Structure formats: C-alpha cells, structure tokens
Amino acid sequence: MKIGSLEVGRVGLGAWQAGGGAWRVDPAEIKRAYEYALDHGLNFIDTAEVYGNGRSEKFVGELIRQRPHIVVATKVAGFHWGRIVKSAEISRRRIGRVDLLQFHWPPPVYVPICRVVRGLERAAELGLASEIGVSNFDMDLMEQAKTCTKKYEIVSDQVVYNPLQRAAERLIEAGRRMGFTVISWSPLAKGAAVKESLGDDPARRLDPAVKRAATPAGRRVVETIRKIAAGRGVSPAAVVLAWHAAKGAYPIPGIKTVEQAHDVVEAVGLELSEAEVRAIDEASAQFVHGSIWPSGMRYIPGFLLKLGFILAGV
C-alpha cells in the first residue's frame, strides 16, 4: 500500500499508548511489544507531539534509530496552527526524522483551513517531512484543504474508523477518487470491538465506541468478529484489522503487550472472504452514521483547548 510516495504494509502502528498519560502502561513491556511488531514485518508508526507531551515521539525515535526502513508519521497539535514549522522542527529533533507530517485536528472556526495547509507545505519545503496530511477532517474540510494546496498534495486523512464507528466510509470512497489514504486510528475501538473485558485506562472512559460495544447491537458486532476468528483460528484483533484492509482503510492499532503485538502481526497475512466482510458489515450496519470528530471543538479557542489537553494529560 502507498501513502503518497511512502510504501507501507497492510497494517501500521499507532504510538499514543507509548506516551503514557491516558494509558496505563508497563514501559519495559510496551517497548518489547513495539520492537516485536517492527521486527516482524510492520514498517509504519504514527505518533504526535501531544502524546505524553513528547514522550511518545522520543519513544518512536529510539525505536527507529536502528531501523531506517520504518516510515514515521507524526502530528502537529490542532492548537498550533500558527507554529506548524516550529512544531515540526521540535518533533524531528525528538524522533530524528519525519516522513509524514499531519495536522492533528481541525483548527478553530476563526482559522482559515488554507493557513494550516500553507504551514504544512512550508514544513515540507524546509525538508522537515516528505509528505503532508491531516487528521480528523470530515469530507467538507478535506475538500476545502485540497483546494488550498500549491506545491504538495495532501496524501492522508487520519480519522477514527472501526466496526463500531463507521462514519468515515464516505471519506474512504472519496480518497479513492481524490488520491488520499484514510488512516484509521482506534481501529479496534480501544479493544471494545474484540473483547468484553477492557482495562481501566482513562482513554476508554468516555469513548463512544466502548459504550456502543456494551449495547445489544454492539455485542452482536463483537460476537460476529469472535465467531469469524474462531472459525479461522486467528485472533479477533487480526480479523478486525483484515476487515480494514478489505474496506480500503489503513489501520494503525496501538499495542501495550507482546501478546497484542502478535495479534497485529497475524493480521498482515490474513485476508477475509467477501462473506466474512459482509457479515461484519451487516452486524455493524447501524454504526455507519455519525461524525468523525466533535464539531463543537472548533468553537473552543485554541488557548482553552491547549489548557484542556494539558489538564487531561493525553
């Protein structure tokens, strides 16, 4: 699969968990988990400047130091629209290099989308990234962003997508026409799409997918996935990640344990049949509608949003 000019596999990794913050992690175990995944075929890892206030980026930098083949993506915080280049410089110092630079979420309504795109393009011009993308942009914002480009194309839009949150399917179809890739964060719905017993990580407490999984409709989705997994002799996580590939999205699950890393690696060689994909689609049909990002956040001034992220300890 390609994201712009970047060659990636069927599945990548997200490194939010590595920043700690909203996730309860064992530093030694999480390091072993990511090393296992990267040493067994995965070649893409995504992070962000807000994850653990830079801790995740430093973690990724250590991982890739002896792995020059790994494609690295990071994200500029949505409240840093006026300092994209500076943020990119700091991220590159933490990581060592950046292949894909993304804007993490839509800016406040008083900030022109083209200002964000110009900042990303300027960072690319300065050699701070090879490709540029956005994150959490809906269809209307993505179309606006595409009209702003001058020297670089927007090659990706990273949004939430999983069997319990399927609103991004319009974007996936548009990406095929317009030449961008939908990167799906939370592809396993923070684990809610594959198991009933979840950890007490703060990141899960208000997640709508976790709440949906507890409903009768949500339980049908989980049961369908687990039934397919049992029939194939693979993990439920591998089934969901293979479903993403069939749908045309690029999943970047986060991992905290070596066992979870095994599940992700298992997905690389798994292809679902049309009947299996259809079974998951039918079980999750009522979750097609909704939004990919809370629109109300665009009405929060940037300085308040930044304060909120600091207090939340993302």
mmCIF file of N, CA and C in Angstrom, residues 4-5 8 23 29 35 52 59 71 84 109 119 121 125 146 179 189 202 249 254 256 258 278 296:
data_model
loop_
_atom_site.group_PDB
_atom_site.id
_atom_site.type_symbol
_atom_site.label_atom_id
_atom_site.label_comp_id
_atom_site.label_asym_id
_atom_site.label_seq_id
_atom_site.Cartn_x
_atom_site.Cartn_y
_atom_site.Cartn_z
ATOM 1 N N GLY A 4 0.803 8.466 -0.409
ATOM 2 C CA GLY A 4 1.622 9.355 -1.227
ATOM 3 C C GLY A 4 2.740 8.553 -1.849
ATOM 4 N N SER A 5 3.977 8.968 -1.594
ATOM 5 C CA SER A 5 5.142 8.260 -2.132
ATOM 6 C C SER A 5 5.673 7.211 -1.164
ATOM 7 N N VAL A 8 4.063 1.383 2.407
ATOM 8 C CA VAL A 8 3.756 0.813 3.721
ATOM 9 C C VAL A 8 3.104 -0.553 3.539
ATOM 10 N N TRP A 23 -3.055 6.382 29.259
ATOM 11 C CA TRP A 23 -2.925 4.925 29.199
ATOM 12 C C TRP A 23 -2.039 4.423 30.341
ATOM 13 N N GLU A 29 7.457 -3.574 28.949
ATOM 14 C CA GLU A 29 6.615 -4.435 28.115
ATOM 15 C C GLU A 29 6.205 -3.749 26.827
ATOM 16 N N GLU A 35 8.897 -3.349 19.524
ATOM 17 C CA GLU A 35 10.066 -3.940 18.869
ATOM 18 C C GLU A 35 9.677 -5.227 18.147
ATOM 19 N N GLY A 52 1.677 12.300 25.531
ATOM 20 C CA GLY A 52 2.620 12.320 26.639
ATOM 21 C C GLY A 52 3.538 13.522 26.601
ATOM 22 N N PHE A 59 10.030 8.048 22.285
ATOM 23 C CA PHE A 59 9.966 6.583 22.247
ATOM 24 C C PHE A 59 10.128 6.078 20.815
ATOM 25 N N VAL A 71 8.670 3.737 8.182
ATOM 26 C CA VAL A 71 8.034 5.001 7.805
ATOM 27 C C VAL A 71 7.465 5.635 9.075
ATOM 28 N N ILE A 84 3.310 25.700 12.933
ATOM 29 C CA ILE A 84 3.468 24.352 12.382
ATOM 30 C C ILE A 84 4.935 24.031 12.120
ATOM 31 N N VAL A 109 -12.833 27.642 14.233
ATOM 32 C CA VAL A 109 -13.542 28.159 13.058
ATOM 33 C C VAL A 109 -12.978 29.479 12.561
ATOM 34 N N GLY A 119 1.067 26.093 6.202
ATOM 35 C CA GLY A 119 2.057 25.735 7.213
ATOM 36 C C GLY A 119 2.649 24.358 6.973
ATOM 37 N N GLU A 121 2.802 22.814 4.057
ATOM 38 C CA GLU A 121 3.618 22.888 2.846
ATOM 39 C C GLU A 121 4.967 23.549 3.134
ATOM 40 N N GLU A 125 8.616 22.073 2.457
ATOM 41 C CA GLU A 125 9.612 22.819 1.675
ATOM 42 C C GLU A 125 10.950 22.906 2.394
ATOM 43 N N LYS A 146 -8.007 20.426 0.179
ATOM 44 C CA LYS A 146 -7.477 20.062 -1.133
ATOM 45 C C LYS A 146 -7.383 21.280 -2.064
ATOM 46 N N GLY A 179 -7.326 10.642 -4.403
ATOM 47 C CA GLY A 179 -5.914 10.316 -4.254
ATOM 48 C C GLY A 179 -5.341 10.485 -2.862
ATOM 49 N N ALA A 189 -11.318 -0.017 18.213
ATOM 50 C CA ALA A 189 -12.199 0.671 19.176
ATOM 51 C C ALA A 189 -11.656 0.533 20.593
ATOM 52 N N PRO A 202 -7.806 5.594 31.429
ATOM 53 C CA PRO A 202 -8.640 6.793 31.292
ATOM 54 C C PRO A 202 -9.080 7.054 29.858
ATOM 55 N N ALA A 249 -9.177 0.992 4.192
ATOM 56 C CA ALA A 249 -8.569 1.884 5.174
ATOM 57 C C ALA A 249 -7.242 1.290 5.647
ATOM 58 N N GLY A 254 -2.871 0.645 18.350
ATOM 59 C CA GLY A 254 -1.890 0.791 19.404
ATOM 60 C C GLY A 254 -1.740 -0.530 20.131
ATOM 61 N N LYS A 256 0.053 -2.544 23.768
ATOM 62 C CA LYS A 256 0.692 -2.372 25.068
ATOM 63 C C LYS A 256 1.461 -3.610 25.511
ATOM 64 N N VAL A 258 3.223 -7.708 24.312
ATOM 65 C CA VAL A 258 3.741 -8.550 23.225
ATOM 66 C C VAL A 258 2.616 -9.400 22.654
ATOM 67 N N ARG A 278 -18.845 -9.123 4.633
ATOM 68 C CA ARG A 278 -20.276 -8.788 4.618
ATOM 69 C C ARG A 278 -20.913 -9.063 5.980
ATOM 70 N N GLY A 296 -18.198 20.604 17.804
ATOM 71 C CA GLY A 296 -18.181 21.660 18.804
ATOM 72 C C GLY A 296 -16.783 22.084 19.217
#
